[in-house]
mmCIF file of C-alpha atoms in Angstrom:
data_model
loop_
_atom_site.group_PDB
_atom_site.id
_atom_site.type_symbol
_atom_site.label_atom_id
_atom_site.label_comp_id
_atom_site.label_asym_id
_atom_site.label_seq_id
_atom_site.Cartn_x
_atom_site.Cartn_y
_atom_site.Cartn_z
ATOM 1 C CA MET A 14 0.000 0.000 0.000
ATOM 2 C CA PRO A 15 1.403 3.467 -0.832
ATOM 3 C CA ASN A 16 2.576 5.844 1.925
ATOM 4 C CA TRP A 17 0.151 8.775 1.416
ATOM 5 C CA GLY A 18 0.940 12.201 2.861
ATOM 6 C CA GLY A 19 3.957 11.311 4.924
ATOM 7 C CA GLY A 20 7.636 10.604 4.863
ATOM 8 C CA ALA A 21 9.749 7.729 6.042
ATOM 9 C CA LYS A 22 9.289 6.152 9.484
ATOM 10 C CA CYS A 23 11.703 7.085 12.287
ATOM 11 C CA GLY A 24 14.169 4.331 13.179
ATOM 12 C CA ALA A 25 13.662 5.063 16.894
ATOM 13 C CA CYS A 26 9.989 5.903 17.470
ATOM 14 C CA GLU A 27 8.457 4.475 14.250
ATOM 15 C CA LYS A 28 6.480 7.709 13.641
ATOM 16 C CA THR A 29 6.503 9.621 10.362
ATOM 17 C CA VAL A 30 9.594 11.768 9.757
ATOM 18 C CA TYR A 31 9.000 14.832 7.590
ATOM 19 C CA HIS A 32 11.788 16.297 5.491
ATOM 20 C CA ALA A 33 12.356 19.395 7.667
ATOM 21 C CA GLU A 34 13.132 17.296 10.762
ATOM 22 C CA GLU A 35 14.902 14.356 9.101
ATOM 23 C CA ILE A 36 18.391 13.058 9.844
ATOM 24 C CA GLN A 37 19.588 10.058 7.842
ATOM 25 C CA CYS A 38 22.044 7.452 9.044
ATOM 26 C CA ASN A 39 22.805 4.091 7.359
ATOM 27 C CA GLY A 40 19.824 4.457 5.052
ATOM 28 C CA ARG A 41 17.396 5.012 7.944
ATOM 29 C CA SER A 42 15.578 8.224 8.864
ATOM 30 C CA PHE A 43 15.342 9.741 12.346
ATOM 31 C CA HIS A 44 13.701 12.776 13.938
ATOM 32 C CA LYS A 45 16.285 15.253 15.212
ATOM 33 C CA SER A 46 14.941 14.656 18.737
ATOM 34 C CA CYS A 47 15.183 10.848 18.331
ATOM 35 C CA PHE A 48 18.778 10.836 17.014
ATOM 36 C CA LEU A 49 20.199 9.766 20.400
ATOM 37 C CA CYS A 50 22.782 7.228 21.574
ATOM 38 C CA MET A 51 20.986 3.972 22.400
ATOM 39 C CA ALA A 52 23.038 3.546 25.590
ATOM 40 C CA CYS A 53 23.616 6.954 27.230
ATOM 41 C CA ARG A 54 20.875 8.927 25.386
ATOM 42 C CA LYS A 55 23.307 11.707 24.388
ATOM 43 C CA ALA A 56 22.220 13.736 21.333
ATOM 44 C CA LEU A 57 24.145 12.748 18.210
ATOM 45 C CA ASP A 58 25.192 14.439 14.984
ATOM 46 C CA SER A 59 27.086 13.356 11.889
ATOM 47 C CA THR A 60 30.467 13.694 13.636
ATOM 48 C CA THR A 61 29.594 11.822 16.841
ATOM 49 C CA VAL A 62 27.465 8.925 15.565
ATOM 50 C CA ALA A 63 28.735 5.357 15.291
ATOM 51 C CA ALA A 64 26.286 2.883 13.755
ATOM 52 C CA HIS A 65 26.227 -0.889 14.254
ATOM 53 C CA GLU A 66 23.623 -2.705 12.147
ATOM 54 C CA SER A 67 20.315 -1.038 13.153
ATOM 55 C CA GLU A 68 21.662 0.567 16.353
ATOM 56 C CA ILE A 69 23.208 4.019 16.764
ATOM 57 C CA TYR A 70 25.651 4.995 19.521
ATOM 58 C CA CYS A 71 27.939 7.857 20.459
ATOM 59 C CA LYS A 72 31.584 7.006 19.773
ATOM 60 C CA THR A 73 32.305 6.447 23.481
ATOM 61 C CA CYS A 74 29.528 3.888 24.014
ATOM 62 C CA TYR A 75 30.280 2.221 20.674
ATOM 63 C CA GLY A 76 33.915 1.811 21.731
ATOM 64 C CA ARG A 77 32.889 0.351 25.091
ATOM 65 C CA LYS A 78 30.543 -2.129 23.501
ATOM 66 C CA TYR A 79 32.261 -3.138 20.257
ATOM 67 C CA GLY A 80 35.832 -1.834 20.568
ATOM 68 C CA PRO A 81 38.942 -3.765 21.591
ATOM 69 C CA LYS A 82 39.223 -4.832 25.238
ATOM 70 C CA GLY A 83 42.188 -5.398 27.531
ATOM 71 C CA VAL A 84 45.448 -3.745 28.522
ATOM 72 C CA GLY A 85 46.432 -0.874 26.274
ATOM 73 C CA PHE A 86 42.887 -0.115 25.106
ATOM 74 C CA GLY A 87 40.405 2.293 26.593
ATOM 75 C CA GLN A 88 41.118 5.576 28.293
ATOM 76 C CA GLY A 89 44.717 5.992 27.180
ATOM 77 C CA ALA A 90 47.938 4.255 26.290
ATOM 78 C CA GLY A 91 48.976 1.536 28.723
ATOM 79 C CA CYS A 92 45.703 1.720 30.615
ATOM 80 C CA LEU A 93 43.337 -1.057 31.610
ATOM 81 C CA SER A 94 39.779 0.210 31.415
ATOM 82 C CA THR A 95 37.631 -1.333 34.148
ATOM 83 C CA ASP A 96 34.529 0.522 32.969
ATOM 84 C CA THR A 97 32.054 -2.205 32.043
ATOM 85 C CA GLY A 98 29.362 0.187 30.822
ATOM 86 C CA ASP A 99 26.786 -1.295 33.232
ATOM 87 C CA HIS A 100 25.564 2.181 34.225
ATOM 88 C CA LEU A 101 24.749 2.790 30.534
ATOM 89 C CA GLY A 102 22.948 -0.487 29.963
ATOM 90 C CA LEU A 103 25.935 -2.073 28.205
ATOM 91 C CA ASN A 104 26.360 -5.596 29.555
ATOM 92 C CA LEU A 105 29.740 -6.310 27.993
ATOM 93 C CA GLN A 106 30.573 -9.577 29.777
ATOM 94 C CA GLN A 107 27.548 -11.448 28.431
ATOM 95 C CA GLY A 108 27.600 -9.840 24.996
ATOM 96 C CA SER A 109 23.900 -8.923 24.916
ATOM 97 C CA PRO A 110 22.779 -5.331 25.547
ATOM 98 C CA LYS A 111 19.993 -4.407 27.920
ATOM 99 C CA PRO A 112 17.110 -2.699 26.134
ATOM 100 C CA ALA A 113 17.915 1.022 26.089
ATOM 101 C CA ARG A 114 14.580 2.235 24.719
ATOM 102 C CA PRO A 115 11.541 0.904 26.574
ATOM 103 C CA SER A 116 8.354 0.473 24.563
ATOM 104 C CA THR A 117 6.441 2.584 27.100
ATOM 105 C CA PRO A 118 8.358 5.548 28.504
ATOM 106 C CA THR A 119 8.634 5.528 32.285
ATOM 107 C CA ASN A 120 9.427 9.244 32.543
ATOM 108 C CA THR A 121 8.296 11.519 29.726
ATOM 109 C CA SER A 122 10.430 14.502 30.798
ATOM 110 C CA LYS A 123 13.096 15.148 28.179
ATOM 111 C CA PHE A 124 15.351 16.528 30.906
ATOM 112 C CA ALA A 125 15.161 13.265 32.866
ATOM 113 C CA LYS A 126 16.817 11.499 29.916
ATOM 114 C CA LYS A 127 19.958 13.646 30.162
ATOM 115 C CA MET A 128 23.027 12.346 31.970
ATOM 116 C CA VAL A 129 23.076 13.419 35.609
ATOM 117 C CA ASP A 130 26.787 12.890 36.212
ATOM 118 C CA VAL A 131 27.893 16.483 35.480
ATOM 119 C CA ASP A 132 30.601 18.465 37.308
ATOM 120 C CA LYS A 133 29.473 21.284 39.611
ATOM 121 C CA CYS A 134 31.069 24.738 39.704
ATOM 122 C CA PRO A 135 32.586 25.479 43.156
ATOM 123 C CA ARG A 136 31.573 29.157 42.957
ATOM 124 C CA CYS A 137 27.883 28.970 41.959
ATOM 125 C CA GLY A 138 27.145 25.264 42.527
ATOM 126 C CA LYS A 139 25.514 24.810 39.113
ATOM 127 C CA SER A 140 26.375 22.183 36.485
ATOM 128 C CA VAL A 141 29.433 22.830 34.308
ATOM 129 C CA TYR A 142 29.198 21.464 30.768
ATOM 130 C CA ALA A 143 32.147 20.887 28.446
ATOM 131 C CA ALA A 144 31.468 23.966 26.288
ATOM 132 C CA GLU A 145 31.821 26.334 29.256
ATOM 133 C CA LYS A 146 34.355 24.447 31.400
ATOM 134 C CA ILE A 147 37.643 25.966 32.564
ATOM 135 C CA MET A 148 39.860 23.970 34.910
ATOM 136 C CA GLY A 149 41.483 25.843 37.776
ATOM 137 C CA GLY A 150 42.830 24.523 41.057
ATOM 138 C CA GLY A 151 41.913 21.015 39.940
ATOM 139 C CA LYS A 152 38.206 21.873 39.714
ATOM 140 C CA PRO A 153 35.846 22.752 36.843
ATOM 141 C CA TRP A 154 34.582 26.347 36.669
ATOM 142 C CA HIS A 155 32.175 28.266 34.424
ATOM 143 C CA LYS A 156 33.904 30.892 32.272
ATOM 144 C CA THR A 157 31.853 33.574 34.026
ATOM 145 C CA CYS A 158 32.744 32.222 37.516
ATOM 146 C CA PHE A 159 36.493 31.983 36.747
ATOM 147 C CA ARG A 160 37.211 35.297 38.538
ATOM 148 C CA CYS A 161 39.279 36.498 41.480
ATOM 149 C CA ALA A 162 37.398 35.956 44.767
ATOM 150 C CA ILE A 163 38.502 39.371 46.064
ATOM 151 C CA CYS A 164 38.544 41.881 43.184
ATOM 152 C CA GLY A 165 36.376 39.992 40.664
ATOM 153 C CA LYS A 166 38.942 40.304 37.863
ATOM 154 C CA SER A 167 38.549 37.739 35.071
ATOM 155 C CA LEU A 168 41.317 35.163 35.306
ATOM 156 C CA GLU A 169 43.482 33.283 32.803
ATOM 157 C CA SER A 170 45.964 30.465 33.174
ATOM 158 C CA THR A 171 48.811 33.026 33.371
ATOM 159 C CA ASN A 172 47.445 35.053 36.292
ATOM 160 C CA VAL A 173 45.490 32.556 38.420
ATOM 161 C CA THR A 174 46.487 31.254 41.855
ATOM 162 C CA ASP A 175 44.431 29.093 44.163
ATOM 163 C CA LYS A 176 44.342 28.756 47.928
ATOM 164 C CA ASP A 177 41.982 26.540 49.921
ATOM 165 C CA GLY A 178 39.773 25.863 46.892
ATOM 166 C CA GLU A 179 39.300 29.526 45.971
ATOM 167 C CA LEU A 180 40.768 31.415 42.997
ATOM 168 C CA TYR A 181 42.700 34.692 43.193
ATOM 169 C CA CYS A 182 44.548 36.929 40.757
ATOM 170 C CA LYS A 183 48.281 37.178 41.487
ATOM 171 C CA VAL A 184 47.993 40.745 42.806
ATOM 172 C CA CYS A 185 45.253 39.938 45.379
ATOM 173 C CA TYR A 186 47.018 36.710 46.364
ATOM 174 C CA ALA A 187 50.290 38.580 47.012
ATOM 175 C CA LYS A 188 48.529 41.298 49.040
ATOM 176 C CA ASN A 189 46.547 38.885 51.218
ATOM 177 C CA PHE A 190 48.692 35.756 51.483
ATOM 178 C CA GLY A 191 52.184 36.813 50.379
ATOM 179 C CA PRO A 192 55.115 37.967 52.533
ATOM 180 C CA LYS A 193 54.607 41.093 54.652
ATOM 181 C CA GLY A 194 57.020 43.845 55.480
ATOM 182 C CA ILE A 195 59.100 46.537 53.830
ATOM 183 C CA GLY A 196 59.154 46.104 50.057
ATOM 184 C CA PHE A 197 56.265 43.627 50.097
ATOM 185 C CA GLY A 198 52.531 44.153 49.843
ATOM 186 C CA GLY A 199 52.602 47.808 48.852
ATOM 187 C CA LEU A 200 54.709 49.250 51.717
ATOM 188 C CA THR A 201 57.189 51.719 50.251
ATOM 189 C CA GLN A 202 58.547 53.735 53.169
ATOM 190 C CA VAL A 203 59.718 53.110 56.691
ATOM 191 C CA GLU A 204 57.601 54.815 59.315
ATOM 192 C CA LYS A 205 59.597 56.702 61.940
ATOM 193 C CA LYS A 206 58.619 56.819 65.583
ATOM 194 C CA VAL A 207 58.778 60.235 67.169
#
């Protein structure tokens, strides 16, 4: 029977995909909102997708599931990755994946599908995503929060110092925590007692 008045069916939700919202991968069509990794539910695009038969994954989950295993593979050279992918529904020991897309959604909130393991900014306490992350003092910061705790000056890797988990510019750090006395911290003359 002909397909009247509609486009192809989405490979994820099986609903009609119209041309304006269509993404194609391996000859299959997807809605932009359905083009998600089958394991971690991260949004995909043409540079981050890795397809295996009728399944689509982000490159990280694809590597965990189908990539090489053992010493020297994984997170870096000479490293043994102990990440089994269980928290993403990847049961790598048995070779069969857990179903990542239930037939009836348990939580319809699109925000509930996002990953919850995101770094928090020490200054404002909000989530720090990769696009806005700056590392300082061993912690992730927002670009807007990466400022001196005393004067509020915007910091860079060349002028940042940290003390007790807080960031300071070099000038404020020297004034407040540096050596004290003549020639240090802004003192220029010796005071005479009368």
